[in-house]
Coordinates of C-alpha atoms in Angstrom, one line a residue:
M30 CA 57.7 13.0 10.0
G31 CA 60.2 10.1 10.0
A32 CA 62.9 9.2 12.5
L33 CA 65.7 10.9 10.4
A34 CA 63.7 14.1 10.2
S35 CA 63.0 14.0 14.0
R36 CA 66.7 13.6 14.8
L37 CA 67.5 16.6 12.6
A38 CA 64.8 18.7 14.2
A39 CA 66.1 17.7 17.7
A40 CA 69.6 18.7 16.7
A41 CA 68.3 22.1 15.6
A42 CA 66.4 22.6 18.9
A43 CA 69.5 21.8 20.9
G44 CA 71.4 24.6 19.3
G45 CA 72.7 23.1 16.1
P46 CA 73.8 25.0 13.1
A47 CA 70.3 25.7 11.9
A48 CA 69.2 27.1 15.2
S49 CA 72.0 29.7 15.2
G50 CA 70.8 31.1 11.9
C51 CA 72.8 33.5 9.8
E52 CA 73.2 37.1 10.9
C53 CA 74.6 39.7 8.6
E54 CA 76.6 42.3 10.4
R55 CA 75.7 45.8 9.4
R56 CA 78.6 47.8 8.1
K57 CA 78.8 51.4 7.4
R58 CA 79.1 52.1 3.7
K59 CA 82.5 53.6 2.9
R60 CA 82.5 57.0 1.4
P61 CA 83.8 56.7 -2.1
R62 CA 87.3 58.1 -2.6
R63 CA 87.3 61.4 -4.4
T64 CA 89.3 62.0 -7.6
D65 CA 92.1 64.5 -7.8
E66 CA 90.0 66.7 -9.9
E67 CA 87.2 66.8 -7.3
E68 CA 89.7 67.6 -4.5
E69 CA 91.2 70.3 -6.6
E70 CA 87.8 71.8 -7.4
E71 CA 86.9 71.8 -3.7
R72 CA 90.1 73.5 -2.7
S73 CA 89.6 76.2 -5.4
D74 CA 86.0 76.8 -4.2
G75 CA 87.3 77.1 -0.7
Q76 CA 89.9 79.6 -1.6
A77 CA 87.4 81.6 -3.6
R78 CA 85.0 81.8 -0.6
E79 CA 87.8 82.9 1.7
A80 CA 88.7 85.6 -0.8
G81 CA 85.1 86.8 -0.8
G82 CA 84.6 85.8 -4.4
P83 CA 81.6 83.9 -5.9
R84 CA 81.6 80.1 -6.0
R85 CA 82.6 78.7 -9.4
K86 CA 79.6 77.5 -11.5
K87 CA 79.7 74.1 -13.1
L88 CA 79.8 74.4 -16.9
K89 CA 77.3 72.5 -19.1
S90 CA 78.8 69.2 -20.2
T91 CA 79.9 68.8 -23.8
S92 CA 77.4 66.0 -24.4
K93 CA 74.5 67.9 -23.0
Y94 CA 75.5 71.0 -25.0
I95 CA 75.7 69.0 -28.3
Y96 CA 72.3 67.3 -27.6
Q97 CA 70.5 70.6 -26.8
T98 CA 72.2 72.8 -29.4
L99 CA 72.6 70.5 -32.4
F100 CA 69.8 67.9 -32.0
L101 CA 67.0 69.8 -30.2
A102 CA 67.7 73.2 -31.7
G103 CA 69.1 71.9 -35.0
E104 CA 71.8 74.6 -35.3
N105 CA 74.0 74.4 -38.4
S106 CA 71.9 71.5 -39.8
D107 CA 72.9 70.2 -43.2
I108 CA 70.1 67.6 -43.6
T109 CA 66.4 67.3 -42.8
I110 CA 64.8 63.9 -41.9
C111 CA 61.1 63.7 -42.4
A112 CA 59.0 60.8 -41.0
L113 CA 55.5 60.2 -39.6
G114 CA 54.6 63.9 -40.2
Q115 CA 57.6 65.3 -38.3
E116 CA 60.9 66.9 -39.2
W117 CA 64.3 66.6 -37.6
H118 CA 67.0 69.1 -38.6
L119 CA 70.2 67.0 -38.2
H120 CA 73.8 66.6 -39.3
K121 CA 75.2 64.0 -41.6
I122 CA 78.4 63.6 -39.6
Y123 CA 76.3 62.4 -36.6
L124 CA 73.8 60.4 -38.7
C125 CA 76.7 58.3 -40.2
Q126 CA 77.0 56.6 -36.8
S127 CA 73.9 54.7 -37.9
G128 CA 74.5 51.9 -40.3
Y129 CA 71.3 52.8 -42.1
F130 CA 72.3 56.4 -42.8
S131 CA 76.0 55.5 -43.4
S132 CA 75.0 53.2 -46.3
M133 CA 72.6 55.8 -47.6
F134 CA 75.1 58.6 -47.7
S135 CA 78.2 56.7 -48.8
G136 CA 76.7 54.7 -51.7
S137 CA 75.3 55.7 -55.0
W138 CA 71.8 56.2 -53.6
K139 CA 69.9 59.2 -54.7
E140 CA 69.5 60.3 -51.1
S141 CA 73.3 60.8 -50.7
N142 CA 73.0 64.2 -52.3
M143 CA 69.6 65.3 -51.0
S144 CA 69.2 67.8 -48.2
C145 CA 65.7 66.6 -47.2
I146 CA 65.0 62.8 -46.9
E147 CA 61.6 61.3 -46.4
L148 CA 61.8 58.0 -44.5
E149 CA 59.3 55.2 -45.0
I150 CA 58.4 53.6 -41.8
P151 CA 57.0 50.1 -42.5
D152 CA 57.1 48.9 -38.8
Q153 CA 53.9 49.8 -36.8
N154 CA 55.9 49.7 -33.6
I155 CA 57.8 52.8 -34.6
D156 CA 56.3 56.1 -33.7
T157 CA 57.6 59.7 -33.6
E158 CA 58.6 59.4 -29.9
A159 CA 60.7 56.3 -30.7
L160 CA 62.3 58.0 -33.6
Q161 CA 63.1 61.0 -31.3
V162 CA 64.9 58.8 -28.9
A163 CA 66.7 56.8 -31.5
L164 CA 67.9 59.8 -33.5
G165 CA 68.7 61.7 -30.3
S166 CA 71.0 58.8 -29.1
L167 CA 73.4 59.8 -31.9
Y168 CA 74.0 63.1 -30.1
R169 CA 74.4 62.0 -26.5
D170 CA 76.3 59.5 -24.4
D171 CA 73.4 57.9 -22.5
V172 CA 69.7 57.4 -23.2
L173 CA 67.0 57.0 -20.6
I174 CA 64.5 54.3 -21.8
H175 CA 61.3 53.6 -19.9
P176 CA 60.3 49.9 -20.0
S177 CA 56.8 50.8 -21.4
R178 CA 58.6 52.3 -24.4
V179 CA 61.4 49.8 -24.9
V180 CA 59.7 47.8 -27.7
N181 CA 59.0 50.9 -29.8
I182 CA 62.5 52.2 -29.3
L183 CA 64.0 48.8 -30.1
A184 CA 62.0 48.8 -33.4
A185 CA 63.4 52.2 -34.3
A186 CA 66.9 51.2 -33.3
C187 CA 66.7 48.1 -35.5
M188 CA 65.5 50.0 -38.5
L189 CA 68.3 52.6 -38.1
Q190 CA 70.9 49.9 -37.3
L191 CA 71.9 51.5 -34.0
D192 CA 73.8 48.6 -32.4
A193 CA 74.5 50.2 -29.0
L194 CA 70.9 51.2 -28.6
I195 CA 69.7 47.7 -29.5
V196 CA 71.9 46.2 -26.8
Q197 CA 70.6 48.7 -24.3
C198 CA 67.0 47.9 -25.1
G199 CA 67.7 44.2 -24.8
E200 CA 69.3 44.7 -21.3
I201 CA 66.3 46.8 -20.1
M202 CA 63.9 44.1 -21.4
K203 CA 65.7 41.3 -19.6
E204 CA 65.7 43.3 -16.3
T205 CA 62.1 44.4 -16.4
I206 CA 60.3 41.2 -17.4
N207 CA 57.0 40.7 -15.5
S208 CA 53.6 39.2 -16.0
K209 CA 52.4 42.3 -18.0
S210 CA 55.4 42.7 -20.2
V211 CA 56.7 39.1 -20.8
C212 CA 54.6 38.2 -23.8
S213 CA 55.1 41.5 -25.6
F214 CA 58.9 41.3 -24.9
Q215 CA 59.0 37.7 -26.1
T216 CA 57.2 38.6 -29.4
A217 CA 59.5 41.6 -29.9
A218 CA 62.6 39.6 -29.2
G219 CA 61.6 37.1 -31.9
T220 CA 60.8 39.9 -34.4
Y221 CA 64.0 41.8 -33.9
G222 CA 66.4 38.9 -33.4
L223 CA 67.2 39.3 -29.7
D224 CA 67.7 35.6 -28.9
S225 CA 69.0 36.2 -25.3
V226 CA 65.9 38.2 -24.5
K227 CA 63.6 35.6 -26.0
Q228 CA 65.3 32.9 -23.9
K229 CA 65.0 35.0 -20.8
C230 CA 61.3 35.5 -21.4
L231 CA 60.8 31.7 -22.0
E232 CA 62.6 31.0 -18.7
W233 CA 60.4 33.5 -16.9
L234 CA 57.3 31.9 -18.2
L235 CA 58.4 28.3 -17.4
N236 CA 59.0 29.5 -13.8
N237 CA 55.9 31.6 -13.3
L238 CA 53.1 30.1 -15.4
M239 CA 52.1 27.7 -12.6
T240 CA 53.6 29.4 -9.6
H241 CA 52.2 32.9 -10.2
Q242 CA 49.1 32.5 -12.3
S243 CA 47.3 35.7 -13.5
V244 CA 44.3 36.4 -15.7
D245 CA 46.2 38.9 -17.9
L246 CA 49.1 36.4 -18.4
L247 CA 46.7 33.6 -19.5
K248 CA 45.0 36.0 -21.9
D249 CA 48.3 37.1 -23.5
L250 CA 49.7 33.6 -24.1
S251 CA 49.4 32.5 -27.7
V252 CA 48.6 28.9 -28.7
G253 CA 52.2 28.4 -30.0
L254 CA 53.8 29.8 -26.9
M255 CA 51.6 27.8 -24.6
E256 CA 52.4 24.6 -26.4
K257 CA 56.1 25.3 -26.0
L258 CA 55.7 25.8 -22.3
I259 CA 53.5 22.8 -21.6
S260 CA 55.8 20.5 -23.6
S261 CA 59.0 21.8 -21.9
P262 CA 60.7 19.5 -19.3
D263 CA 61.6 22.7 -17.4
L264 CA 58.0 23.8 -16.6
F265 CA 57.8 24.5 -12.9
V266 CA 54.7 22.6 -12.0
M267 CA 52.8 23.2 -8.7
Q268 CA 50.7 20.5 -7.1
V269 CA 50.1 17.7 -9.6
E270 CA 49.6 17.1 -13.4
M271 CA 45.8 17.7 -12.9
D272 CA 46.7 21.3 -12.1
V273 CA 48.3 21.6 -15.5
Y274 CA 45.1 20.4 -17.1
T275 CA 43.1 22.9 -15.0
A276 CA 45.4 25.8 -16.0
L277 CA 45.0 24.9 -19.7
K278 CA 41.2 24.7 -19.3
K279 CA 41.2 28.3 -17.9
W280 CA 43.6 29.5 -20.6
M281 CA 41.5 27.9 -23.4
F282 CA 38.3 29.6 -22.0
L283 CA 40.1 33.0 -22.0
Q284 CA 41.2 32.5 -25.6
L285 CA 37.6 31.7 -26.6
V286 CA 36.0 34.4 -24.4
P287 CA 38.7 37.2 -24.3
S288 CA 36.1 39.7 -23.0
W289 CA 35.9 37.9 -19.7
S290 CA 36.9 39.9 -16.7
G291 CA 37.0 39.0 -13.0
P292 CA 39.3 37.7 -10.3
L293 CA 41.4 34.6 -10.8
K294 CA 39.5 32.6 -8.1
Q295 CA 36.3 33.0 -10.2
L296 CA 37.9 31.9 -13.5
L297 CA 37.7 28.2 -13.1
T298 CA 34.0 28.3 -12.1
D299 CA 33.1 30.4 -15.1
A300 CA 35.2 28.3 -17.4
D301 CA 33.5 25.1 -16.2
A302 CA 30.1 26.8 -16.7
W303 CA 31.0 27.8 -20.2
F304 CA 32.1 24.3 -21.3
A305 CA 29.1 22.7 -19.6
K306 CA 26.8 25.1 -21.6
H307 CA 28.7 24.2 -24.8
R308 CA 28.2 20.5 -24.1
K309 CA 24.5 21.0 -23.5
E310 CA 24.0 23.1 -26.7
S311 CA 26.2 20.9 -28.9
C312 CA 24.6 18.1 -30.8
S313 CA 27.9 16.2 -31.0
C314 CA 28.8 13.5 -28.5
G315 CA 32.6 13.9 -29.2
S316 CA 35.2 15.8 -27.3
F317 CA 35.6 19.6 -27.4
L318 CA 39.1 19.3 -28.9
G319 CA 37.4 17.5 -31.9
T320 CA 35.2 20.5 -32.6
D321 CA 35.9 23.4 -34.9
Q322 CA 36.4 25.7 -31.9
G323 CA 38.6 23.3 -30.0
E324 CA 40.8 21.7 -32.7
K325 CA 43.4 24.5 -32.7
F326 CA 44.1 23.7 -29.0
A327 CA 44.6 20.0 -29.4
G328 CA 48.3 20.3 -29.9
V329 CA 48.7 22.0 -26.5
F330 CA 46.5 19.5 -24.6
S331 CA 48.4 16.6 -26.2
H332 CA 51.4 17.5 -24.0
I333 CA 49.5 16.8 -20.8
R334 CA 50.9 13.7 -19.2
L335 CA 47.5 12.0 -18.8
Q336 CA 48.9 8.9 -17.1
Y337 CA 49.4 11.1 -14.1
V338 CA 45.9 12.6 -14.3
I339 CA 43.9 9.4 -14.4
N340 CA 46.0 7.9 -11.5
D341 CA 43.7 9.8 -9.2
L342 CA 40.0 8.9 -9.0
V343 CA 38.7 12.5 -8.5
S344 CA 40.8 13.8 -11.4
A345 CA 39.8 11.0 -13.7
K346 CA 36.1 11.7 -13.0
I347 CA 36.6 15.4 -13.9
I348 CA 38.4 14.5 -17.1
E349 CA 35.6 12.2 -18.1
Q350 CA 32.9 14.7 -17.2
D351 CA 34.5 17.6 -19.0
T352 CA 34.7 15.7 -22.3
I353 CA 37.4 18.1 -23.5
I354 CA 40.0 15.3 -24.0
P355 CA 39.2 12.8 -26.9
P356 CA 38.1 9.4 -25.5
G357 CA 40.7 7.8 -27.8
W358 CA 43.5 9.5 -26.0
L359 CA 42.2 8.4 -22.6
A360 CA 41.7 4.8 -23.8
T361 CA 45.3 4.5 -24.8
V362 CA 46.5 5.9 -21.5
Y363 CA 44.2 3.6 -19.5
K364 CA 45.6 0.6 -21.3
Q365 CA 49.2 1.8 -20.8
Q366 CA 48.7 2.3 -17.0
W367 CA 47.0 -1.1 -16.6
F368 CA 49.9 -2.9 -18.1
S369 CA 52.3 -0.9 -16.0
M370 CA 50.4 -1.9 -12.9
L371 CA 50.5 -5.6 -13.9
R372 CA 54.2 -5.4 -14.6
T373 CA 54.8 -3.9 -11.2
E374 CA 52.6 -6.5 -9.4
Q375 CA 53.4 -9.7 -11.3
D376 CA 56.8 -9.1 -12.8
N377 CA 58.2 -7.5 -9.6
D378 CA 59.3 -4.4 -11.4
L379 CA 61.7 -2.7 -8.9
G380 CA 61.6 0.6 -10.8
P381 CA 64.1 2.5 -13.0
K382 CA 67.6 1.0 -13.1
E383 CA 69.1 3.7 -15.2
I384 CA 68.0 7.1 -16.5
N385 CA 67.4 8.0 -20.1
R386 CA 67.3 11.7 -19.8
E387 CA 65.3 12.3 -22.9
E388 CA 62.7 9.7 -22.0
F389 CA 62.6 10.9 -18.4
E390 CA 62.0 14.5 -19.3
V391 CA 59.0 13.6 -21.5
H392 CA 57.3 10.9 -19.4
S393 CA 58.1 11.6 -15.8
M394 CA 55.5 12.7 -13.2
R395 CA 55.5 16.4 -12.6
C396 CA 54.5 17.8 -9.2
G397 CA 55.3 20.7 -6.8
R398 CA 54.7 22.3 -3.5
K399 CA 54.9 25.9 -2.1
L400 CA 56.4 26.3 1.4
A401 CA 55.1 29.7 2.6
K402 CA 57.5 30.1 5.5
D403 CA 60.3 28.2 7.3
G404 CA 59.1 25.3 9.4
D405 CA 58.5 21.6 9.4
Y406 CA 56.6 20.1 6.5
C407 CA 55.7 16.5 5.5
W408 CA 53.5 15.6 2.6
R409 CA 52.7 13.1 -0.2
W410 CA 51.4 13.9 -3.7
T411 CA 48.0 12.3 -4.5
G412 CA 47.5 9.5 -7.1
F413 CA 48.3 5.9 -7.5
S414 CA 52.1 5.4 -7.3
F415 CA 52.5 1.7 -8.1
G416 CA 53.0 0.8 -4.4
F417 CA 55.8 3.3 -3.8
D418 CA 54.4 5.6 -1.0
L419 CA 56.8 8.5 -1.1
L420 CA 56.8 10.8 1.9
V421 CA 58.6 14.1 1.4
T422 CA 59.8 16.0 4.5
Y423 CA 61.3 19.5 4.8
T424 CA 62.9 20.2 8.2
N425 CA 65.9 22.1 9.4
R426 CA 66.9 23.0 5.8
F427 CA 66.9 19.3 4.8
I428 CA 64.7 17.7 2.2
I429 CA 64.2 14.0 2.9
F430 CA 62.6 11.2 0.9
K431 CA 61.1 8.3 2.7
R432 CA 59.7 5.1 1.2
N433 CA 56.8 4.4 3.6
S434 CA 55.8 0.8 3.9
L435 CA 54.7 0.0 7.4
S436 CA 55.5 2.9 9.7
Q437 CA 52.7 5.3 8.7
P438 CA 49.1 4.8 7.4
C439 CA 48.6 4.9 3.7
N440 CA 45.3 5.0 1.7
G441 CA 46.5 2.9 -1.2
A442 CA 48.3 -0.4 -1.8
V443 CA 52.0 -0.5 -0.6
S444 CA 54.7 -2.6 -2.1
L445 CA 56.4 -4.9 0.4
L446 CA 59.4 -5.7 -1.9
P447 CA 62.6 -5.5 0.0
R448 CA 63.9 -2.7 -2.2
R449 CA 62.4 -0.3 -4.7
N450 CA 64.0 2.3 -7.0
I451 CA 62.8 5.8 -7.9
A452 CA 64.2 8.2 -10.5
F453 CA 63.9 11.8 -9.7
R454 CA 64.9 15.4 -10.4
L455 CA 64.4 18.1 -7.7
R456 CA 64.4 21.9 -8.2
L457 CA 63.9 24.7 -5.7
A458 CA 63.5 28.4 -6.3
S459 CA 62.5 31.7 -4.7
F460 CA 61.1 34.6 -6.6
D461 CA 60.8 38.3 -6.1
S462 CA 57.5 40.3 -6.6
N463 CA 58.1 40.4 -10.4
G464 CA 58.7 36.7 -10.7
K465 CA 62.5 36.9 -11.1
V466 CA 64.5 34.1 -9.6
I467 CA 66.3 35.2 -6.4
C468 CA 67.9 31.9 -5.6
S469 CA 67.6 28.3 -6.8
R470 CA 69.0 24.8 -6.3
T471 CA 68.8 21.7 -8.4
V472 CA 69.3 18.0 -7.8
G473 CA 69.1 16.4 -11.1
Y474 CA 68.5 13.0 -12.7
Q475 CA 69.3 10.6 -9.9
I476 CA 68.1 7.1 -9.0
L477 CA 67.4 6.4 -5.3
S478 CA 67.1 2.8 -4.1
L479 CA 65.3 2.5 -0.8
E480 CA 64.4 -0.3 1.5
K481 CA 61.1 -0.5 3.3
D482 CA 60.6 2.6 5.5
Q483 CA 64.1 3.9 4.7
E484 CA 64.7 7.6 4.7
Q485 CA 67.3 9.5 2.6
I486 CA 68.4 13.1 2.7
V487 CA 68.3 14.4 -0.9
L488 CA 69.2 18.0 -0.4
N489 CA 70.8 20.2 2.3
L490 CA 70.1 23.8 1.7
D491 CA 72.4 26.7 2.6
S492 CA 70.7 29.0 5.0
R493 CA 72.3 32.0 3.4
L494 CA 70.5 31.3 0.1
L495 CA 67.2 30.2 1.7
M496 CA 64.3 32.6 1.1
F497 CA 60.6 32.1 1.5
P498 CA 58.1 31.4 0.1
L499 CA 60.1 28.5 -1.3
Y500 CA 58.8 26.6 -4.4
I501 CA 59.7 23.0 -4.9
C502 CA 59.2 21.1 -8.2
C503 CA 59.9 17.4 -8.6
N504 CA 59.9 14.9 -11.4
F505 CA 59.5 11.2 -10.7
R506 CA 59.5 7.8 -12.3
Y507 CA 58.2 4.9 -10.2
T508 CA 58.4 2.2 -12.9
S509 CA 60.9 1.2 -15.5
A510 CA 60.6 2.8 -18.9
E511 CA 58.2 1.4 -21.5
P512 CA 57.3 2.4 -25.1
K513 CA 54.5 4.9 -25.4
P514 CA 52.3 5.4 -28.5
E515 CA 52.9 8.6 -30.3
L516 CA 50.0 11.1 -29.7
D517 CA 50.0 11.8 -33.5
E518 CA 48.4 8.3 -33.8
Q519 CA 45.7 9.1 -31.3
P520 CA 42.4 10.1 -32.9
V521 CA 41.3 13.7 -32.2
D522 CA 37.6 13.1 -33.0
G523 CA 37.3 10.5 -30.2
E524 CA 35.2 8.1 -32.2
N525 CA 37.7 5.2 -32.0

C-alpha cells in the first residue's frame, strides 16, 4: 500500500468520516391515513354492534362478480371461442377490447356473424392455460402472472393484441430476470418485439456472465448471443482476458456435449480432457476452430483480445497447448505486440495522449477484481504491461492508482521515464442474489499522467451506496493506439 493509501487509512483510524460509518435511524412506519369511506364504514359497524345487530358483510366487488359470473360461468354468452380442444363461452362486447377480435367482428370477415369461432394457434408458446389468462384479463381489472408462465401468456397476449397485458408481461420479465430465465426471456423479447426487455436481458448477461458463472447459463447461451456479449465493450470482466478465453472454452464444451452434468468447479477439467482427447484422435494438425465441429465458434473466439492473453507466459503456453486458436491469429498478435514493445522502449512512447472512444472500447485491456468485504486491498493484474507497473489500492472507500517504479518490488521490467500516461475506464457494481444491480459507479474514459511512484485517487465512494461483495471492472491502454489487422483477414485453418 502506498503513502497516500496509508495516510487515508490513518485518517480513518483516527475517527475520520469513514470510521464513523453511516447509521440509519429506525423509524416507525406511519399508519396510512384512512379514507372517509373507511371511517364511515367503521362508524356504521360500531353503531350496529352497539345496537346488537350483525356486522355488515362486505359485498363482492363488481370486477370479481363479472369475472366469476360472465367469464368462468359463461352466463348470457353470445359467442363461443374454441382453441386447443377447449371452449370458452364469452361475450362480444368484452372481446372487442382485444384488437384481434375487434377487427374480426367489425369488418367483413365471415366470423363477424358466427356464434362459434375456431381459433388457429400457430405459436407453440400458446397453451390453454395462457389463453385462459389472456381471455380472462378482458373481464377483470388485474391479472396475477407467475414468472414461469410469463412467456406463454405474452405469446397469447400478442396474438390477441392485448396491449395492457403485453406491458404487464414485459414489466414482470424485467423484474424477474435471473440465470435460469434470462435466455428464454431474451429470446421471447426478440420474438414478440419487447425491445426494452431484450435490452434489460442483455445488460444482465453483460454484468453476470463473468461475475456469476453457472453451468445452466453457459448451456443456454446461443452462439449468436455469446458473440454479442464477448464483443461488447460493456462486458464485466473478472480477473484478466485469459479468463474470458477460459469461459469460452467451457461454454464451447457444453455446446458440444450438452448432456454433461456436474459442478462448475469440475467443468474446466472435463473440458480440457475432452479437447485433449479430440487432439489425440484427430489426424489434423490444425486448430480446433478450423475443424467442422469448431468452425461455428470461430466468430465468438475472434473477439478475444489475444494481445492481453499472450502477454502472460503461463497463459500463452496454455493457448499454444490447447490448439483451439488458429496459429495464424496468434502469429499476427505476436508480431503486433513485438512492435508495440519496441516502440515503447526505443521511441519512448509515453502512452495515450487522447482517447478515441471507439478504438479504446475495442482494443483496451479488460480486467476485474471481486472485493468480498470491506477492508484494505492492494493488487496488480498479471501480464507484461510495457513498463507501467500499475498498483491498485482500495482503502477507506478510495480507489487509488499508483505507478510503481522504485518503491516496491516488481517481477518485470519497469519504465524509468519521468512521466507515463495511461487511459482507463473504471466501473464498480454490487448485485443481489439474482444478479440484479443494486448500486453502481463509473469513471469513464480518462487519461492519467503519472510520474515515477506517483499515486492518484481515481474514485471516492459514497458509504451510503457501498455494498459488498463489490465487483470492480477496469479497461486500460498502456500504449498509444496503433492500427490492428482485421480478424476477417486472419486464416481460420491456421496453415499460414
